[in-house]
Short mmCIF file of C-alpha atoms in Angstrom, two decimals:
data_model
loop_
_atom_site.label_atom_id
_atom_site.label_comp_id
_atom_site.label_asym_id
_atom_site.label_seq_id
_atom_site.Cartn_x
_atom_site.Cartn_y
_atom_site.Cartn_z
CA UNK A 205 50.24 61.76 171.60
CA UNK A 206 48.26 60.72 168.55
CA UNK A 207 51.31 58.95 167.14
CA UNK A 208 53.34 62.18 167.04
CA UNK A 209 57.00 62.16 167.99
CA UNK A 210 59.46 64.97 168.54
CA UNK A 211 62.50 63.51 166.79
CA UNK A 212 64.45 66.77 167.23
CA UNK A 213 64.35 66.71 171.03
CA UNK A 214 67.68 67.10 172.82
CA UNK A 215 68.78 66.32 176.38
CA UNK A 216 69.17 69.10 178.90
CA UNK A 217 72.72 70.22 179.56
CA UNK A 218 73.98 72.84 181.92
CA UNK A 219 76.54 74.26 184.29
CA UNK A 220 75.96 75.02 187.96
CA UNK A 221 78.10 77.43 189.97
CA UNK A 222 77.59 77.71 193.71
CA UNK A 223 79.34 79.31 196.64
CA UNK A 224 78.24 79.10 200.25
CA UNK A 225 79.17 79.25 203.89
CA UNK A 226 77.92 77.77 207.14
CA UNK A 227 78.79 78.30 210.76
CA UNK A 228 77.58 79.88 213.97
CA UNK A 229 77.46 83.45 215.22
CA UNK A 230 77.25 82.29 218.82
CA UNK A 231 76.18 79.20 220.73
CA UNK A 232 72.59 80.22 219.98
CA UNK A 233 72.57 80.96 216.24
CA UNK A 234 73.61 78.66 213.36
CA UNK A 235 73.41 79.59 209.69
CA UNK A 236 73.89 78.28 206.16
CA UNK A 237 73.95 80.58 203.11
CA UNK A 238 74.55 79.72 199.47
CA UNK A 239 74.34 81.67 196.22
CA UNK A 240 74.06 79.78 192.95
CA UNK A 241 73.82 80.35 189.21
CA UNK A 242 72.80 77.65 186.76
CA UNK A 243 72.91 77.95 182.99
CA UNK A 244 70.76 75.36 181.20
CA UNK A 245 70.51 74.63 177.50
CA UNK A 246 67.64 72.74 175.85
CA UNK A 247 65.42 72.92 178.95
CA UNK A 248 62.66 70.32 178.62
CA UNK A 249 59.11 71.68 178.81
CA UNK A 250 55.69 70.30 177.88
CA UNK A 251 53.63 71.54 174.94
CA UNK A 252 49.93 70.74 175.07
CA UNK A 253 48.73 69.20 171.80
CA UNK A 254 45.20 68.23 172.84
CA UNK A 255 43.12 67.61 175.96
CA UNK A 256 45.37 65.70 178.39
CA UNK A 257 47.97 65.19 175.65
CA UNK A 258 51.43 66.70 175.82
CA UNK A 259 54.69 66.56 173.91
CA UNK A 260 58.13 67.33 175.25
CA UNK A 261 60.01 70.16 173.52
CA UNK A 262 63.20 72.09 174.17
CA UNK A 263 62.90 75.64 175.47
CA UNK A 264 66.20 77.07 174.29
CA UNK A 265 68.33 78.24 177.23
CA UNK A 266 67.47 79.47 180.72
CA UNK A 267 69.30 81.30 183.50
CA UNK A 268 68.70 80.34 187.12
CA UNK A 269 69.88 82.72 189.84
CA UNK A 270 69.14 81.86 193.45
CA UNK A 271 69.87 82.50 197.11
CA UNK A 272 69.28 79.87 199.81
CA UNK A 273 69.30 80.71 203.53
CA UNK A 274 68.93 78.52 206.60
CA UNK A 275 68.90 79.84 210.18
CA UNK A 276 68.49 77.98 213.48
CA UNK A 277 68.15 80.02 216.66
CA UNK A 278 67.94 78.57 220.17
CA UNK A 279 65.27 80.68 221.84
CA UNK A 280 65.01 78.96 225.21
CA UNK A 281 67.10 76.23 226.85
CA UNK A 282 66.03 74.65 230.10
CA UNK A 283 67.13 71.40 231.78
CA UNK A 284 64.06 69.52 230.52
CA UNK A 285 62.89 71.46 227.47
CA UNK A 286 64.11 73.79 224.74
CA UNK A 287 62.63 75.94 221.96
CA UNK A 288 64.07 76.67 218.51
CA UNK A 289 63.18 79.20 215.83
CA UNK A 290 64.08 77.95 212.34
CA UNK A 291 63.98 79.63 208.91
CA UNK A 292 64.52 78.18 205.44
CA UNK A 293 64.25 80.52 202.46
CA UNK A 294 64.85 80.23 198.73
CA UNK A 295 64.84 83.41 196.61
CA UNK A 296 64.97 82.89 192.87
CA UNK A 297 65.34 84.81 189.64
CA UNK A 298 64.78 82.31 186.80
CA UNK A 299 64.53 83.59 183.22
CA UNK A 300 64.27 82.34 179.66
CA UNK A 301 67.56 83.42 178.12
CA UNK A 302 66.53 82.34 174.62
CA UNK A 303 63.20 80.72 173.82
CA UNK A 304 61.24 81.06 170.58
CA UNK A 305 58.19 78.80 170.17
CA UNK A 306 55.84 78.84 167.16
CA UNK A 307 57.35 82.15 166.06
CA UNK A 308 56.74 83.84 169.44
CA UNK A 309 59.78 85.14 171.28
CA UNK A 310 59.67 84.53 175.05
CA UNK A 311 63.31 85.44 175.69
CA UNK A 312 63.77 87.43 178.89
CA UNK A 313 60.48 86.29 180.42
CA UNK A 314 60.24 84.70 183.85
CA UNK A 315 60.48 80.91 183.83
CA UNK A 316 57.02 79.38 183.93
CA UNK A 317 55.92 77.48 187.04
CA UNK A 318 58.65 78.71 189.41
CA UNK A 319 57.76 80.95 192.39
CA UNK A 320 59.87 84.01 193.10
CA UNK A 321 60.34 82.89 196.69
CA UNK A 322 59.51 80.12 199.13
CA UNK A 323 60.05 80.33 202.88
CA UNK A 324 59.46 78.03 205.84
CA UNK A 325 59.26 79.40 209.39
CA UNK A 326 59.09 77.03 212.33
CA UNK A 327 58.78 77.42 216.08
CA UNK A 328 59.68 74.09 217.66
CA UNK A 329 59.52 73.10 221.33
CA UNK A 330 60.93 69.78 222.58
CA UNK A 331 60.62 68.23 226.05
CA UNK A 332 63.01 65.64 227.46
CA UNK A 333 60.10 63.25 228.10
CA UNK A 334 59.37 63.05 224.37
CA UNK A 335 56.70 65.72 223.99
CA UNK A 336 56.96 68.20 221.11
CA UNK A 337 55.01 71.13 219.66
CA UNK A 338 55.62 72.64 216.21
CA UNK A 339 54.16 75.75 214.60
CA UNK A 340 55.02 75.87 210.89
CA UNK A 341 54.32 78.75 208.49
CA UNK A 342 55.02 78.37 204.76
CA UNK A 343 54.96 81.17 202.20
CA UNK A 344 54.99 80.76 198.41
CA UNK A 345 55.48 83.73 196.09
CA UNK A 346 53.83 84.52 192.77
CA UNK A 347 54.68 82.34 189.80
CA UNK A 348 54.00 82.78 186.07
CA UNK A 349 51.62 80.25 184.53
CA UNK A 350 52.16 81.17 180.88
CA UNK A 351 55.35 81.53 178.89
CA UNK A 352 54.27 85.05 177.86
CA UNK A 353 53.93 85.96 181.59
CA UNK A 354 50.37 87.18 180.99
CA UNK A 355 49.03 85.30 184.03
CA UNK A 356 50.46 84.79 187.53
CA UNK A 357 49.30 82.89 190.60
CA UNK A 358 48.70 84.77 193.82
CA UNK A 359 51.19 84.48 196.65
CA UNK A 360 49.88 82.58 199.67
CA UNK A 361 50.75 81.60 203.24
CA UNK A 362 49.88 78.42 205.13
CA UNK A 363 50.08 77.81 208.88
CA UNK A 364 50.18 74.33 210.43
CA UNK A 365 50.27 73.22 214.07
CA UNK A 366 51.48 69.81 215.23
CA UNK A 367 51.84 68.28 218.70
CA UNK A 368 52.95 64.82 219.66
CA UNK A 369 54.88 62.37 221.75
CA UNK A 370 57.87 60.17 220.89
CA UNK A 371 59.41 57.52 223.11
CA UNK A 372 61.79 54.59 222.72
CA UNK A 373 61.67 51.43 224.83
CA UNK A 374 64.77 49.42 223.97
CA UNK A 375 63.88 48.00 220.54
CA UNK A 376 60.43 49.57 220.33
CA UNK A 377 59.78 53.19 219.29
CA UNK A 378 56.36 54.81 219.69
CA UNK A 379 55.22 58.03 218.03
CA UNK A 380 51.86 59.75 218.44
CA UNK A 381 51.03 63.06 216.80
CA UNK A 382 48.05 65.17 215.91
CA UNK A 383 47.66 68.55 214.28
CA UNK A 384 45.79 71.14 212.27
CA UNK A 385 46.84 72.04 208.73
CA UNK A 386 45.94 75.30 207.01
CA UNK A 387 44.84 76.78 210.33
CA UNK A 388 43.64 80.04 208.79
CA UNK A 389 41.62 78.18 206.12
CA UNK A 390 43.39 79.92 203.24
CA UNK A 391 42.29 79.41 199.65
CA UNK A 392 45.27 78.48 197.53
CA UNK A 393 46.31 76.41 194.53
CA UNK A 394 48.29 73.37 195.60
CA UNK A 395 49.11 72.63 191.95
CA UNK A 396 48.94 74.65 188.75
CA UNK A 397 48.88 73.61 185.11
CA UNK A 398 51.15 75.87 183.10
CA UNK A 399 50.21 77.00 179.60
CA UNK A 400 46.76 75.46 180.00
CA UNK A 401 44.59 75.46 176.87
CA UNK A 402 40.83 75.80 176.59
CA UNK A 403 38.90 72.64 175.73
CA UNK A 404 35.86 73.33 173.59
CA UNK A 405 33.90 76.23 175.07
CA UNK A 406 35.40 75.74 178.54
CA UNK A 407 37.92 78.09 180.08
CA UNK A 408 41.47 76.80 180.62
CA UNK A 409 41.93 75.03 183.95
CA UNK A 410 45.08 76.45 185.50
CA UNK A 411 44.36 75.85 189.19
CA UNK A 412 43.95 72.74 191.29
CA UNK A 413 42.71 73.86 194.72
CA UNK A 414 44.51 72.93 197.92
CA UNK A 415 42.83 71.49 200.99
CA UNK A 416 40.91 73.79 203.34
CA UNK A 417 41.50 73.58 207.08
CA UNK A 418 41.97 69.90 207.91
CA UNK A 419 43.10 67.69 210.75
CA UNK A 420 45.37 64.69 210.92
CA UNK A 421 46.49 62.13 213.48
CA UNK A 422 49.34 59.67 213.15
CA UNK A 423 50.35 56.63 215.18
CA UNK A 424 53.71 54.97 214.47
CA UNK A 425 55.27 51.84 215.98
CA UNK A 426 58.80 50.75 215.08
CA UNK A 427 60.53 47.60 216.29
CA UNK A 428 64.20 46.91 215.67
CA UNK A 429 65.09 43.23 215.36
#
């Protein structure tokens, strides 16, 4: 930006350690669990130098602790249809291990722009004739928007409903679906700008609003030659 260059920038390097397990408790419940720890040096972050101008800098070192869980449970099984309950969850504890920028020490603070948790809950019903119905609920935890952790987003939840039909006729596949997204019409930020700076007399713009309740329909035709 403006002809400036960061000639001291370094590439990110790091080590990742992970241990996990997957299997089934019974014929109804399947699971996957993994715990990880990642140590990163010279994490690349953006420093705002002017309106819509940024420069890449290194943020010292960061520690990333996390737990990932996946569960699939067969609720109902009938000759022609079945229902599943599925969960995906990611719980995180990301921190700046060592980060000093412009004389300010951010070491120990939560890593900017990363939510404490994200989960996906799904109730899925499938019929042998190609009909399906999905209810999906997504949750996103609070996340810091400034390196000093002075400002956080609010946690939010979104619910989506989708129904459709899929069928294959030899080389031709047909898919029809329609649904409602953000059923409860929640107000949330679909994207945030971390470390936003004020421009002139205006307040910093941290939030970019997500869509209100909306509807979608999709038609798909696939032919295999």
